[in-house]
């Protein structure tokens, strides 16, 4: 049948029927809020390129989390800004490192908060790359040992999940083996599986102080033009026992998220990254758009594409809309 018998607008007549038939819904359970944690006390430094996002010392981290937990925050992911950096990122593996301390304090105060930790070296190396430099390049296999050690210190501190973001070959297998050998068989791994060498990461590098001092990350992060390669990367992480696979960035890679959902019987995460967030904020500041409604529409599109979980800086913006 066609018009006039079929009238699609019949099911859009009022909010009640629209809500009843909504196919995609965002809830606080879907969202993970990133935090940047740093040493010191009473520190709350706004990141200029990310309005509304801050570097927090642990005391202010706890205050902010408390506020958002009351509004429905379920999960956070932590990125560390260390006291010192060196050529191998050793400060990321310290049992009293900034992320490890933050995890312990969060779990002490918020038992039901699900705490995820980013496992990588770029924040901790003095050159800004994700592993030690040997013969002028990031050495893959040497990096695996550092990542495995870092992941275990996070688990010991109480992290509920670890999330390796380095894009080294074989890292999921190595981290899984190390966690299991230390009796952390129940600690899940969320793998940054299809992480592209994107131009959307600029504000994050301001926040984490992780801009490479030379070269770029194209030898280990993926070419944004490649979809089949993304599928292969996700398949390898799946085979290496990743519990969740992630696509990063999200908004320009919705096709990759959809491909992941169609090909893998495993939860799919997407990272709504810093550049995506900052563009919305910049346009909203000029009153060109309604930033909060745009943020909600973006998150809905990411979930509609197939993401089960979304890491987003927009949590504070959309929580009241939810």
GROMACS .gro file of C-alpha atoms in nm, residues 76 88 91 136 151 167 180 318:
model
    8
   76UNK     CA    1   3.497   0.665   3.413
   88UNK     CA    2   6.044   0.430   2.834
   91UNK     CA    3   5.628   0.638   3.565
  136UNK     CA    4   6.474   0.550   1.547
  151UNK     CA    5   4.813  -0.308   3.324
  167UNK     CA    6   4.808  -0.008   1.882
  180UNK     CA    7   4.611  -1.410   3.425
  318UNK     CA    8   2.370   1.557   2.813
   0.00000   0.00000   0.00000
